[in-house]
């Protein structure tokens, strides 16, 4: 699948993963994670800038995620 990007990051889950099924029975999980970005402020110090990302996982990975 050349049209999909692969990403890897460290994040915290901010909401409980919600396991559901599609109309065809495929399991899916929706969750939100936050990734903190360190940004240099005007005083030369570092400030944490949160980036919230909505994530959807399908299939066996969704079932595994809902159990963890």
Short mmCIF file of C-alpha atoms in Angstrom, two decimals:
data_model
loop_
_atom_site.label_atom_id
_atom_site.label_comp_id
_atom_site.label_asym_id
_atom_site.label_seq_id
_atom_site.Cartn_x
_atom_site.Cartn_y
_atom_site.Cartn_z
CA UNK A 1 0.00 0.00 0.00
CA UNK A 2 2.18 2.80 -1.25
CA UNK A 3 -0.47 5.44 -0.55
CA UNK A 4 -0.32 4.94 3.26
CA UNK A 5 2.25 6.48 5.57
CA UNK A 6 3.78 4.62 8.49
CA UNK A 7 4.30 6.68 11.65
CA UNK A 8 5.90 5.93 14.99
CA UNK A 9 5.67 8.16 18.07
CA UNK A 10 5.42 8.05 21.85
CA UNK A 11 2.11 9.30 23.24
CA UNK A 12 -0.33 9.05 26.14
CA UNK A 13 -3.86 7.73 25.71
CA UNK A 14 -6.32 10.42 26.82
CA UNK A 15 -9.58 8.48 26.55
CA UNK A 16 -10.60 4.88 27.09
CA UNK A 17 -10.39 2.88 23.83
CA UNK A 18 -13.90 2.14 22.53
CA UNK A 19 -14.33 -1.24 20.80
CA UNK A 20 -17.11 -1.42 18.21
CA UNK A 21 -17.85 -3.34 15.02
CA UNK A 22 -18.46 -2.07 11.50
CA UNK A 23 -21.64 -3.07 9.67
CA UNK A 24 -19.74 -5.99 8.17
CA UNK A 25 -18.52 -7.16 11.59
CA UNK A 26 -14.93 -5.87 11.46
CA UNK A 27 -13.78 -4.79 14.94
CA UNK A 28 -12.59 -1.21 15.33
CA UNK A 29 -11.33 0.92 18.20
CA UNK A 30 -11.42 4.70 18.45
CA UNK A 31 -9.15 6.52 20.90
CA UNK A 32 -7.36 9.83 21.32
CA UNK A 33 -3.70 10.28 22.21
CA UNK A 34 -1.63 13.32 23.13
CA UNK A 35 1.92 13.88 21.92
CA UNK A 36 3.86 16.58 23.76
CA UNK A 37 6.12 18.68 21.59
CA UNK A 38 8.89 20.69 23.27
CA UNK A 39 8.90 24.22 21.84
CA UNK A 40 11.46 26.89 22.71
CA UNK A 41 9.75 29.99 24.11
CA UNK A 42 10.81 33.66 23.86
CA UNK A 43 12.85 33.42 27.08
CA UNK A 44 14.95 30.55 25.74
CA UNK A 45 13.20 27.97 27.91
CA UNK A 46 11.16 25.00 26.78
CA UNK A 47 7.37 24.83 26.77
CA UNK A 48 5.33 21.68 26.24
CA UNK A 49 2.87 22.00 23.35
CA UNK A 50 0.25 19.21 23.34
CA UNK A 51 -0.86 17.72 20.01
CA UNK A 52 -4.05 15.65 20.23
CA UNK A 53 -4.51 12.93 17.61
CA UNK A 54 -7.63 10.83 16.97
CA UNK A 55 -6.73 7.22 16.15
CA UNK A 56 -8.82 4.43 14.60
CA UNK A 57 -7.54 0.84 14.61
CA UNK A 58 -9.21 -2.03 12.69
CA UNK A 59 -9.28 -5.84 12.86
CA UNK A 60 -7.28 -8.03 15.26
CA UNK A 61 -5.16 -5.04 16.31
CA UNK A 62 -8.35 -3.31 17.50
CA UNK A 63 -9.31 -6.33 19.61
CA UNK A 64 -5.82 -6.52 21.12
CA UNK A 65 -5.79 -2.80 21.88
CA UNK A 66 -9.17 -2.94 23.61
CA UNK A 67 -7.86 -5.64 25.98
CA UNK A 68 -4.68 -3.80 26.94
#
